[in-house]
Coordinates of C-alpha atoms and ligand atoms in Angstrom, one line a residue:
M280 CA 0.0 0.0 0.0
K281 CA 1.3 3.5 -0.9
D282 CA 2.1 5.9 1.9
T283 CA -0.8 8.4 2.0
I284 CA -1.3 11.8 3.6
V285 CA -5.1 12.4 4.2
V286 CA -6.4 16.0 3.7
L287 CA -9.6 16.7 5.5
D288 CA -11.6 19.4 3.7
F289 CA -13.2 21.9 6.1
G290 CA -14.7 24.0 3.1
S291 CA -11.6 25.7 1.9
Q292 CA -11.3 26.7 -1.7
Y293 CA -7.7 25.5 -1.4
A294 CA -8.3 22.0 -0.1
Q295 CA -7.6 20.3 -3.4
L296 CA -4.5 22.4 -3.7
I297 CA -3.2 21.0 -0.6
A298 CA -3.5 17.4 -1.8
R299 CA -1.9 18.5 -5.1
R300 CA 1.0 20.2 -3.5
V301 CA 1.7 17.2 -1.3
R302 CA 1.7 14.9 -4.3
E303 CA 4.2 17.4 -6.0
Q304 CA 6.5 16.5 -3.2
G305 CA 6.2 12.8 -4.4
V306 CA 3.8 11.7 -1.6
Y307 CA 0.3 10.4 -2.4
S308 CA -2.5 12.4 -0.9
E309 CA -6.3 12.2 -0.8
L310 CA -9.0 14.6 0.0
F311 CA -12.0 13.7 2.1
P312 CA -14.9 15.9 3.4
H313 CA -14.3 16.6 7.1
D314 CA -17.3 14.5 8.0
A315 CA -16.3 11.4 6.0
S316 CA -16.5 8.2 8.0
A317 CA -13.6 7.1 10.1
A318 CA -13.7 3.8 8.5
E319 CA -13.4 5.2 4.9
V320 CA -10.5 7.3 5.8
M321 CA -8.6 4.9 7.9
A322 CA -8.9 2.2 5.3
L323 CA -6.1 4.1 3.5
Q324 CA -3.8 3.5 6.5
P325 CA -2.7 7.2 6.3
K326 CA 0.6 8.3 7.6
G327 CA -0.7 11.8 8.7
F328 CA -3.4 14.3 8.4
V329 CA -3.7 17.9 7.0
L330 CA -6.6 19.8 8.2
S331 CA -7.6 22.4 5.5
G332 CA -8.7 26.1 5.9
G333 CA -12.4 26.9 5.8
P334 CA -14.8 29.9 6.0
A335 CA -16.3 29.2 9.4
S336 CA -15.3 30.5 12.8
V337 CA -14.7 27.6 15.3
Y338 CA -17.3 29.0 17.8
A339 CA -19.9 29.6 15.4
P340 CA -23.0 27.2 15.9
G341 CA -22.5 24.2 13.5
A342 CA -18.9 25.0 12.8
P343 CA -17.1 21.8 11.6
Q344 CA -14.9 20.3 14.3
I345 CA -12.1 17.7 14.1
P346 CA -13.5 14.3 14.1
P347 CA -12.3 12.3 17.2
Y348 CA -10.6 9.4 15.1
V349 CA -8.0 11.8 13.9
L350 CA -6.7 12.8 17.3
E351 CA -7.2 9.2 18.5
S352 CA -5.0 7.8 15.8
G353 CA -1.7 8.9 17.3
L354 CA -0.7 10.2 13.8
P355 CA 0.9 13.5 13.0
V356 CA -1.6 16.4 12.3
L357 CA -0.9 19.6 10.5
G358 CA -3.7 22.2 10.8
V359 CA -3.8 25.0 8.2
C360 CA -5.6 28.2 8.9
Y361 CA -9.1 27.1 10.1
G362 CA -7.5 23.7 10.6
M363 CA -5.1 25.2 13.1
Q364 CA -8.0 27.0 14.8
A365 CA -10.0 23.9 15.0
L366 CA -7.0 22.0 16.5
T367 CA -6.6 24.7 19.1
H368 CA -10.2 24.7 20.0
A369 CA -10.3 20.9 20.2
L370 CA -7.3 20.7 22.5
G371 CA -8.4 23.5 24.9
G372 CA -6.8 26.6 23.6
T373 CA -8.6 29.8 22.6
V374 CA -9.4 31.4 19.3
N375 CA -10.7 35.0 19.0
P376 CA -11.4 37.4 16.3
A377 CA -8.2 39.3 15.5
P378 CA -8.2 43.1 15.9
Q379 CA -7.4 43.3 12.2
R380 CA -8.0 40.7 9.4
E381 CA -4.8 39.6 7.9
Y382 CA -4.8 39.1 4.2
G383 CA -2.1 38.7 1.5
L384 CA 1.6 38.4 1.7
V385 CA 3.2 38.9 5.1
H386 CA 6.6 38.1 6.5
L387 CA 6.9 35.0 8.7
E388 CA 9.5 35.0 11.4
V389 CA 10.4 31.5 12.5
L390 CA 11.5 31.5 16.1
R391 CA 13.6 28.4 16.5
P392 CA 14.9 25.3 14.7
N393 CA 12.0 22.7 14.1
P394 CA 11.0 19.8 11.9
L395 CA 8.2 21.7 10.0
L396 CA 9.4 25.2 9.1
P397 CA 12.6 26.1 7.5
E398 CA 14.4 28.7 9.6
G399 CA 14.6 32.4 8.8
R400 CA 12.3 35.1 7.7
Y401 CA 10.2 34.7 4.5
P402 CA 7.0 35.6 2.8
V403 CA 3.9 33.6 3.3
W404 CA 0.3 34.1 2.2
M405 CA -2.4 34.8 4.9
S406 CA -6.1 35.0 4.8
H407 CA -7.8 35.0 8.2
G408 CA -10.0 36.9 10.5
D409 CA -9.6 34.7 13.7
R410 CA -6.4 34.0 15.5
I411 CA -5.0 32.0 18.3
E412 CA -5.2 33.8 21.6
A413 CA -4.0 31.0 24.0
L414 CA -2.2 27.9 23.1
P415 CA -3.5 24.6 24.0
E416 CA -1.4 22.7 26.6
G417 CA 1.7 21.1 25.3
F418 CA 2.1 23.6 22.4
E419 CA 4.7 26.3 21.8
V420 CA 4.8 29.2 19.4
L421 CA 6.8 28.4 16.4
A422 CA 6.6 31.5 14.3
R423 CA 5.0 34.9 14.3
T424 CA 4.1 37.8 11.9
A425 CA 3.5 41.5 12.6
N426 CA -0.2 40.7 13.1
S427 CA -0.2 37.2 14.3
P428 CA 1.7 36.5 17.6
V429 CA 1.0 32.8 16.8
A430 CA 1.5 32.3 13.2
A431 CA 2.6 28.7 13.7
M432 CA 2.7 26.3 16.6
D433 CA 3.8 22.8 17.5
D434 CA 3.5 20.1 20.1
L435 CA 6.5 18.0 19.2
K436 CA 5.6 15.2 21.7
R437 CA 2.3 14.5 19.9
R438 CA 3.6 15.7 16.5
Y439 CA 0.7 18.3 16.2
F440 CA 1.4 21.4 14.1
G441 CA -0.6 24.4 13.1
V442 CA 0.1 27.1 10.6
Q443 CA -2.0 30.2 10.2
F444 CA -0.8 30.9 6.7
H445 CA -1.4 28.8 3.5
P446 CA 1.4 26.7 2.5
E447 CA -0.5 25.2 -0.4
V448 CA -0.7 28.5 -2.5
Q449 CA 1.9 29.7 -5.0
H450 CA 2.2 32.9 -3.0
T451 CA 3.9 31.0 -0.3
P452 CA 7.2 30.2 -2.2
R453 CA 8.5 27.8 0.5
G454 CA 5.1 26.1 1.0
G455 CA 6.1 22.9 -1.0
E456 CA 9.1 22.5 1.1
I457 CA 7.0 22.9 4.3
L458 CA 4.5 20.2 3.1
R459 CA 7.4 18.0 2.1
R460 CA 9.0 18.2 5.6
F461 CA 5.6 17.4 7.1
A462 CA 4.8 14.5 4.8
V463 CA 8.3 13.0 4.6
E464 CA 10.2 13.9 7.6
I465 CA 7.4 14.3 10.2
C466 CA 5.0 11.6 9.0
G467 CA 7.8 9.3 7.5
A468 CA 6.0 8.9 4.1
T469 CA 8.2 7.6 1.3
P470 CA 8.2 10.1 -1.6
N471 CA 7.8 7.6 -4.3
W472 CA 4.6 8.8 -6.1
T473 CA 6.4 9.3 -9.5
P474 CA 4.8 8.9 -13.0
E475 CA 6.5 5.4 -13.2
N476 CA 5.1 4.3 -9.9
I477 CA 1.7 5.8 -10.8
I478 CA 1.7 3.7 -13.9
A479 CA 2.7 0.6 -12.1
D480 CA 0.1 1.3 -9.4
R481 CA -2.7 1.9 -12.0
V482 CA -1.7 -1.0 -14.3
A483 CA -1.9 -3.4 -11.4
S484 CA -5.3 -2.2 -10.3
I485 CA -6.7 -2.3 -13.9
R486 CA -5.5 -5.9 -14.3
A487 CA -7.0 -6.9 -11.0
Q488 CA -10.4 -5.3 -12.0
V489 CA -10.6 -6.5 -15.5
G490 CA -9.1 -9.9 -15.3
G491 CA -9.5 -11.7 -18.7
E492 CA -12.5 -9.7 -19.9
R493 CA -12.7 -7.3 -22.8
V494 CA -12.6 -3.6 -22.5
L495 CA -14.0 -0.8 -24.6
A496 CA -12.8 2.7 -24.7
A497 CA -13.9 6.0 -26.5
V498 CA -11.0 8.2 -27.5
S499 CA -11.9 11.7 -28.4
G500 CA -8.4 13.2 -28.8
G501 CA -8.7 14.9 -25.4
V502 CA -5.9 14.4 -22.9
D503 CA -8.0 12.5 -20.3
S504 CA -9.5 9.9 -22.7
S505 CA -6.1 9.4 -24.4
V506 CA -4.1 8.8 -21.3
A507 CA -6.8 6.6 -19.8
T508 CA -6.9 4.5 -23.0
A509 CA -3.1 4.3 -23.2
L510 CA -2.9 3.1 -19.5
V511 CA -5.6 0.4 -20.1
H512 CA -3.7 -0.8 -23.1
R513 CA -0.5 -0.9 -21.1
A514 CA -2.4 -3.0 -18.6
V515 CA -4.5 -5.4 -20.7
G516 CA -3.2 -5.1 -24.3
D517 CA -5.3 -6.7 -26.9
Q518 CA -8.3 -7.1 -24.6
L519 CA -8.9 -3.4 -25.3
T520 CA -10.7 -1.9 -28.3
A521 CA -10.8 1.8 -28.7
V522 CA -13.5 3.6 -30.6
F523 CA -13.0 7.0 -32.1
V524 CA -16.1 8.6 -33.4
D525 CA -15.4 11.2 -36.2
T526 CA -18.4 13.5 -35.6
G527 CA -17.6 15.8 -38.4
L528 CA -17.3 18.5 -35.7
L529 CA -13.5 18.1 -35.1
R530 CA -10.8 20.5 -35.8
A531 CA -8.5 20.4 -38.8
G532 CA -6.1 17.4 -38.6
E533 CA -7.6 16.1 -35.4
R534 CA -8.7 12.8 -36.6
E535 CA -5.3 12.2 -38.3
Q536 CA -3.5 13.0 -35.0
V537 CA -5.6 10.5 -33.0
E538 CA -5.0 7.9 -35.6
A539 CA -1.4 8.6 -35.6
A540 CA -1.1 8.4 -31.8
F541 CA -3.0 5.1 -31.5
R542 CA -2.7 3.1 -34.6
G543 CA 0.7 1.9 -33.8
A544 CA -0.2 0.5 -30.4
L545 CA -3.7 -0.6 -31.1
G546 CA -3.6 -1.7 -34.7
A547 CA -7.0 -3.2 -35.7
H548 CA -8.1 -2.6 -32.1
L549 CA -8.6 1.1 -33.0
V550 CA -12.0 1.5 -34.7
V551 CA -12.7 4.8 -36.4
V552 CA -16.4 5.5 -37.1
D553 CA -17.1 8.1 -39.8
A554 CA -20.3 9.6 -38.4
A555 CA -20.2 13.2 -39.8
A556 CA -23.2 12.7 -42.0
E557 CA -25.2 11.3 -39.2
F558 CA -24.4 14.2 -36.9
L559 CA -25.2 16.9 -39.5
Q560 CA -28.5 15.2 -40.1
A561 CA -29.4 15.2 -36.4
L562 CA -28.3 18.9 -36.1
R563 CA -30.5 20.1 -39.0
G564 CA -32.4 23.1 -37.9
V565 CA -31.1 23.1 -34.3
T566 CA -29.8 26.5 -33.2
D567 CA -30.3 26.5 -29.5
P568 CA -27.0 25.8 -27.7
E569 CA -28.4 23.4 -25.1
A570 CA -30.4 21.5 -27.7
K571 CA -27.2 21.2 -29.8
R572 CA -25.4 19.7 -26.8
R573 CA -28.3 17.3 -26.1
T574 CA -28.6 16.3 -29.8
I575 CA -24.9 15.6 -30.0
G576 CA -24.7 13.7 -26.7
E577 CA -27.7 11.6 -27.6
K578 CA -26.3 10.8 -31.1
F579 CA -23.0 9.9 -29.7
I580 CA -24.5 7.5 -27.3
R581 CA -26.5 5.7 -30.1
I582 CA -23.5 5.4 -32.3
F583 CA -21.4 4.2 -29.4
E584 CA -24.0 1.5 -28.4
R585 CA -24.2 0.3 -32.0
E586 CA -20.3 -0.1 -32.1
A587 CA -20.4 -1.8 -28.7
R588 CA -23.0 -4.4 -30.0
R589 CA -20.9 -4.9 -33.2
L590 CA -17.9 -5.6 -31.1
G591 CA -19.7 -8.2 -29.0
Q592 CA -20.7 -6.0 -26.1
P593 CA -17.4 -6.0 -24.0
R594 CA -18.0 -6.0 -20.3
F595 CA -15.9 -3.0 -19.3
L596 CA -15.8 0.6 -20.4
V597 CA -12.9 3.0 -19.9
Q598 CA -13.8 6.5 -18.5
G599 CA -11.4 9.4 -18.2
T600 CA -12.9 10.7 -15.0
I601 CA -10.1 12.6 -13.1
Y602 CA -9.8 13.4 -9.4
P603 CA -11.1 17.0 -9.3
D604 CA -14.4 15.5 -10.8
V605 CA -14.6 13.0 -8.2
V606 CA -13.8 15.5 -5.3
E607 CA -16.3 18.0 -6.7
S608 CA -19.1 15.6 -6.9
R609 CA -18.8 14.4 -3.3
A610 CA -17.9 17.5 -1.4
P611 CA -21.0 18.3 0.6
D612 CA -20.2 22.0 0.9
R613 CA -20.2 22.4 -2.8
A614 CA -23.2 20.4 -3.6
N615 CA -25.1 23.4 -4.7
A616 CA -22.5 24.9 -7.0
H617 CA -24.7 25.1 -10.1
R618 CA -24.1 24.4 -13.7
I619 CA -23.7 27.2 -16.1
K620 CA -23.7 24.9 -19.1
S621 CA -24.3 21.3 -19.5
H622 CA -20.9 19.9 -19.8
H623 CA -21.9 16.5 -20.9
N624 CA -19.0 15.1 -23.0
V625 CA -19.0 13.4 -26.2
G626 CA -17.3 10.3 -25.2
G627 CA -19.2 10.6 -21.9
L628 CA -21.0 7.7 -20.2
P629 CA -24.1 6.4 -21.8
E630 CA -26.0 6.3 -18.5
N631 CA -28.2 3.3 -18.9
M632 CA -25.6 1.1 -20.7
A633 CA -24.7 -2.2 -19.2
F634 CA -20.9 -1.5 -18.6
D635 CA -18.7 -1.9 -15.7
L636 CA -16.5 1.2 -15.5
V637 CA -12.7 1.3 -15.5
E638 CA -11.6 4.6 -14.3
P639 CA -7.7 4.7 -14.3
L640 CA -7.4 8.4 -13.7
R641 CA -9.9 8.6 -10.9
Y642 CA -7.3 9.6 -8.3
L643 CA -5.0 11.7 -10.6
F644 CA -4.9 15.5 -10.9
K645 CA -4.6 17.0 -14.4
D646 CA -0.9 17.6 -14.1
E647 CA -0.3 14.0 -13.1
V648 CA -2.5 12.8 -16.0
R649 CA -0.2 14.7 -18.3
A650 CA 3.0 13.4 -16.6
V651 CA 1.7 9.9 -16.9
G652 CA 0.8 10.5 -20.6
E653 CA 4.3 11.7 -21.3
A654 CA 5.9 8.7 -19.5
L655 CA 3.5 6.4 -21.5
G656 CA 5.0 8.0 -24.7
L657 CA 2.0 9.7 -26.0
P658 CA 2.7 12.6 -28.4
R659 CA 3.3 15.9 -26.7
A660 CA 0.7 17.6 -28.9
L661 CA -1.8 15.3 -27.4
V662 CA -0.7 15.4 -23.8
W663 CA -0.6 19.2 -23.8
R664 CA -3.6 19.8 -25.9
P665 CA -5.9 22.6 -24.6
P666 CA -9.4 21.6 -23.7
F667 CA -11.9 21.1 -26.5
P668 CA -15.5 20.9 -25.8
G669 CA -17.2 17.5 -26.2
P670 CA -19.7 18.8 -28.7
G671 CA -16.9 20.2 -30.8
L672 CA -17.1 22.8 -33.5
A673 CA -21.0 22.7 -33.2
V674 CA -20.9 25.0 -30.1
R675 CA -18.6 27.5 -32.0
C676 CA -20.8 27.5 -35.1
L677 CA -23.5 29.8 -33.8
G678 CA -26.8 29.3 -35.5
E679 CA -27.4 26.4 -37.7
V680 CA -24.6 23.7 -38.0
T681 CA -24.2 22.9 -41.7
A682 CA -21.4 21.2 -43.5
A683 CA -20.4 24.5 -45.3
R684 CA -20.5 26.5 -42.1
V685 CA -18.4 24.1 -40.2
A686 CA -15.9 23.9 -43.0
K687 CA -15.6 27.7 -42.9
L688 CA -15.2 27.7 -39.1
R689 CA -12.6 24.9 -39.3
A690 CA -10.4 26.8 -41.9
A691 CA -10.5 30.0 -39.8
D692 CA -9.6 28.1 -36.6
A693 CA -6.7 26.4 -38.3
I694 CA -5.3 29.7 -39.5
F695 CA -5.6 31.3 -36.1
T696 CA -4.3 28.5 -33.9
G697 CA -1.5 27.7 -36.5
A698 CA -0.4 31.3 -36.3
L699 CA -0.3 31.2 -32.5
E700 CA 1.6 27.9 -32.5
A701 CA 4.1 29.3 -35.1
A702 CA 4.6 32.2 -32.8
G703 CA 5.2 29.9 -29.8
L704 CA 2.3 31.4 -28.0
L705 CA 0.3 28.3 -27.1
R706 CA 1.1 26.7 -23.8
S707 CA 2.6 23.3 -24.4
S708 CA 4.5 22.1 -21.3
A709 CA 4.5 22.1 -17.5
R710 CA 7.4 24.7 -17.5
E711 CA 5.2 27.2 -19.3
E712 CA 2.4 26.6 -16.9
S713 CA 2.7 30.0 -15.2
A714 CA 4.1 31.9 -18.1
A715 CA 1.7 34.4 -19.6
K716 CA 0.9 32.2 -22.5
V717 CA -2.4 31.5 -24.2
S718 CA -4.3 28.7 -22.5
Q719 CA -6.9 28.1 -25.1
A720 CA -7.6 29.8 -28.4
F721 CA -10.1 29.1 -31.2
A722 CA -12.3 30.8 -33.8
V723 CA -16.2 31.1 -33.6
L724 CA -18.5 31.7 -36.5
L725 CA -21.3 34.1 -36.1
P726 CA -24.5 33.9 -38.1
V727 CA -24.2 37.7 -38.4
K728 CA -23.7 39.2 -41.9
S729 CA -22.2 42.6 -42.5
V730 CA -21.3 44.6 -45.5
G731 CA -17.8 44.7 -46.9
V732 CA -15.9 45.5 -50.1
M733 CA -13.5 43.2 -51.7
G734 CA -11.9 44.4 -55.0
D735 CA -14.8 46.5 -56.5
Q736 CA -17.4 44.1 -55.2
R737 CA -19.8 44.7 -52.3
T738 CA -19.9 41.7 -50.0
Y739 CA -22.4 40.6 -47.5
Q740 CA -20.9 37.8 -45.5
E741 CA -20.5 36.2 -42.1
T742 CA -18.2 37.1 -39.2
I743 CA -15.4 35.3 -37.5
V744 CA -14.6 35.9 -33.9
L745 CA -11.2 35.1 -32.5
R746 CA -11.1 34.0 -28.9
A747 CA -7.9 33.5 -26.9
V748 CA -7.6 33.4 -23.1
T749 CA -5.2 32.9 -20.3
T750 CA -6.2 31.0 -17.3
D751 CA -5.0 28.6 -14.6
D752 CA -8.2 26.7 -14.0
F753 CA -10.7 27.7 -16.7
M754 CA -13.1 28.8 -14.0
T755 CA -11.9 32.5 -14.4
A756 CA -10.1 33.7 -17.5
D757 CA -8.6 36.8 -18.9
W758 CA -8.6 37.6 -22.7
A759 CA -5.0 37.2 -24.1
R760 CA -3.1 40.4 -25.0
L761 CA -2.0 39.1 -28.4
P762 CA 0.4 41.1 -30.5
A763 CA -1.5 43.4 -32.8
D764 CA 0.7 42.4 -35.8
L765 CA -0.2 38.8 -35.3
L766 CA -4.0 39.6 -35.1
A767 CA -3.6 41.7 -38.3
E768 CA -2.0 38.9 -40.2
V769 CA -4.6 36.3 -39.0
S770 CA -7.4 38.6 -39.9
R771 CA -5.9 39.3 -43.4
R772 CA -5.5 35.6 -44.1
I773 CA -9.0 34.7 -42.9
V774 CA -10.9 37.1 -45.1
N775 CA -8.6 36.2 -48.0
E776 CA -8.6 32.5 -47.7
V777 CA -11.9 31.5 -46.1
D778 CA -14.9 31.9 -48.5
G779 CA -17.9 33.6 -47.0
V780 CA -16.1 35.6 -44.3
N781 CA -15.5 39.3 -44.7
R782 CA -15.0 40.4 -41.1
V783 CA -12.9 39.3 -38.2
V784 CA -13.3 40.5 -34.7
Y785 CA -11.4 39.8 -31.4
D786 CA -13.3 39.0 -28.2
I787 CA -12.0 41.1 -25.4
T788 CA -14.3 39.8 -22.6
T789 CA -13.1 38.2 -19.4
K790 CA -14.8 35.3 -17.6
P791 CA -16.9 36.1 -15.8
P792 CA -19.0 37.7 -16.9
A793 CA -18.6 36.0 -20.3
T794 CA -17.8 32.2 -20.6
I795 CA -14.8 31.0 -22.6
E796 CA -17.0 29.3 -25.3
W797 CA -19.7 31.3 -27.0
E798 CA -22.4 28.6 -26.4
Ligands
XMP121 P1 -16.7 27.9 -20.5 O1 -17.3 28.2 -21.8 O2 -17.9 27.3 -19.5 O3 -15.7 26.7 -20.7 O4 -16.1 29.1 -19.9 C1 -14.8 26.3 -19.7 C2 -13.8 25.3 -20.2 O5 -14.7 24.1 -20.5 C3 -14.6 23.8 -21.9 N1 -16.0 23.3 -22.3 C4 -16.2 22.0 -22.3 N2 -15.5 21.0 -22.2 N3 -17.4 19.5 -22.6 C5 -16.1 19.7 -22.2 O6 -15.4 18.7 -22.1 C6 -18.2 20.6 -22.8 O7 -19.4 20.5 -23.2 C7 -17.6 21.9 -22.7 N4 -18.1 23.2 -22.8 C8 -17.0 24.0 -22.5 C9 -14.2 25.1 -22.6 O8 -13.6 24.8 -23.9 C10 -13.4 25.7 -21.6 O9 -12.0 25.2 -21.7

């Protein structure tokens, strides 16, 4: 069993980030709601606990408290922000509102050598209104800031630690080191959560689950479905058949790229279904964005069912579900977060189909999925591909989806993204993750005609929108400040090379209030 640090979520927006940062130190970490059952959590035989921050005040009625099994376990505990306050409260110390909220970057002064915090004075990121007034018995002050006399505390005998700041955010430059010291040195976890070991771990569990049965996968060309399929192939070889449905709504070169990536390994076990005509037929006259998504989702399921029957109905189906999806669907505090758009994926699960699911990425973060993809030898273009909506070009072709309009959009999109790639502006590796590069870029075709003049001729044609955004998480986004010369050249080429387009505009809206896609 791999060494695991359990993060208990007290409702912090950063709880996932704690688990991710711990894993970046090479130690496996899983996130649970603070009220998860002891049996479920202890089944992982954790090496230690991190208690996350949270919006509550420990004295407020109904404020979440540390479950008894955590303190009874005898394992090391690190409380972060609210987690530290909950620890203080549980062990008999006092927490009070601070005279001043502390928010943003502050300087931490570490008072003595200790196993958790590197010595010295360095910046950390704070966000709290309450603070520790009296330490619980057995604790000592470990560090302070101008506004927090107890910015960190420890009880070395019981191996309990608390930090008022957030080691998990990027604004705390030494945060990774602090989490590593906790996980590796204090909890004694072995830092062996590397891509190679992740692959070995996943392969073993896929084999155990699948046995000698046959498995079906739907590849879409997206990162998750590609890596999931490659992992299952590594595990069970020829027992796997992958189906790629060409919906006719793909970008230029996409089908070829998927075939090139998988044909070598899968051979005849890669089935490409040419379904463009069927999708266009189903979309005839459909202009409402949600209706488009429903139509495409339905169609996909019908086609997939047909292929599954043709292939003798394999028992298992591969799903590219990743850890953030799992966490978000079980966190009680976020149950009400509502959907802005129905994000059902082409390649998504046909709900009433008789399959058992294989979900090899269920416990992996996106960056781990990419690292595994690289280690499995998938092409970089695939592993680093920006997200592409399941319904494909249909939701970027506003108004009716016809073969001619999709062709127009595809051509304009290829010119735009090709120019960005040639200029080295598209993000394509982990090292570029934080650089101000474009995270996602595409063209949108509007059913809006405007007047133009080409040669001596009056034109009355449709409009292309260019959309390019920078973002870390796709939840919020800024429009990319692209070089004006690049935009000029892209615009010139689109009106010259794409028939039926006489105007190009650039979308300068942030998300929110706009979304990244137009439908
Ligand atoms: P929005 O438009 O909601 O998009 O700001 C956020 C991110 O999600 C992608 N997106 C989708 N991805 N199925 C997907 O897998 C979908 O139906 C879908 N709709 C939007 C979008 O491209 C952006 O990266």
